[in-house]
Amino acid sequence: MTKISTYAIDIVKSENTKINEVDFNNLVFGRTFTDHMFYCDYIDGEWQQPKIVPYGPMTIDPSARVFHYGQAVFEGMKAYKDEDDNVFLFRPDENFKRINKSASRLAIPKFPEHYFFEGLYTLLNLDRDWIKTGKGNSLYIRPFVIATESAISASPANSYRFMIICSPAKAYYTDRVRVLFAEKYSRSADGGVGFAKAAGNYAAQFYPTGLAQKKGFQQIIWTDANSHKYLEEAGTMNIFFRINDTLITAPNNDRILDGVTRKSVIQLAKDLNIKCEVRRVSVDEIKEASKNGSLKEIFGAGTAAVISPISAFEHAGSVFEISEVDDSYAILFKTKLLNIQHNLTDDKHGWRYEVK
């Protein structure tokens, strides 16, 4: 368990809370926001004094470069509360490192570590009541940075705004999902920004995902852009395959996001002596495994969904159903992760950070 001290920060508290207007039993993901937000501006080559203010609209010029050239990156994190009202984060150091890695790829200045944790911890303490106890309940945290300079010349901006907003959440996917293996469209390409949480990566997914949804599939499992022969990611998640008792996932590269949940699942597999192979996974291999009965499970792994089991996939016009198994790895890993996140079990890897 790690504790991080906070620094001075300018705070303007909300005069009225919205919390009493919220039905926490019927939340739509990402539609309800807490009382406060954090922001910090980058001006004249320096990050300025960070601030926390009441959540609300902000004014930005129509010529702000983010609207025209897409300089925008973000992160996804969660805060959890145990039965004693203690609040925890799960591996926030990884999110901090990744947002700066994403920022560097988009020519955005790195954000200072002490400002990041200062803003995050102060914000969570102000809106602590929005974090509800119980497995499946959490506060989704969205740090992001956008280019704010007013100019439409095609070059990196000189000014930026780093922000953190928070949204109470329940389970993202509650049922097993059906997916489509990509044959034409690509999420990212070699040498691109697939490894970064760049806003444009997700915008580019919406159209092909919409086509898949019209066919009755919730998500797409993306294949490599060169040949469409190798499986890489599932929608907004990393992807795992279980063939017999071996867990398989694609290796990180400049097309695949280095998921925090992904690396946690790989470590838990090692802890449980489950064989885990990090290697290229071909479409043909998974189709053949489905046909001969050795494909036991496919599941996605990500912050919002944690673990999302897949019930069927389609490729080249053929649908392959995946039966549920009694010894589900998906259920096992989800239970292990939720128990660590909600302070219900030991945390031998030091992933859980207490918010003081």
Coordinates of C-alpha atoms in Angstrom, one line a residue, residues 24 26 70 87 122-123 150 164 187 193 198 208 253 262 265 318 332 340:
F24 CA -26.4 5.6 -7.9
N26 CA -29.0 3.4 -12.3
G70 CA -6.2 16.6 -32.7
V87 CA -10.4 5.1 -0.7
T122 CA -7.1 16.6 -3.6
L123 CA -9.9 16.2 -6.1
S150 CA -5.7 29.9 -30.7
I164 CA -9.1 15.7 -14.4
R187 CA -7.3 0.6 -35.4
V193 CA 0.0 6.3 -32.4
A198 CA -4.8 9.6 -28.3
P208 CA -16.4 0.3 -38.2
N253 CA 4.1 -2.8 -30.1
R262 CA -3.5 -6.4 -19.2
V265 CA -3.7 -10.2 -15.6
S318 CA -18.8 -17.6 -40.2
L332 CA -11.1 -15.8 -11.8
I340 CA -7.4 -6.1 -4.7

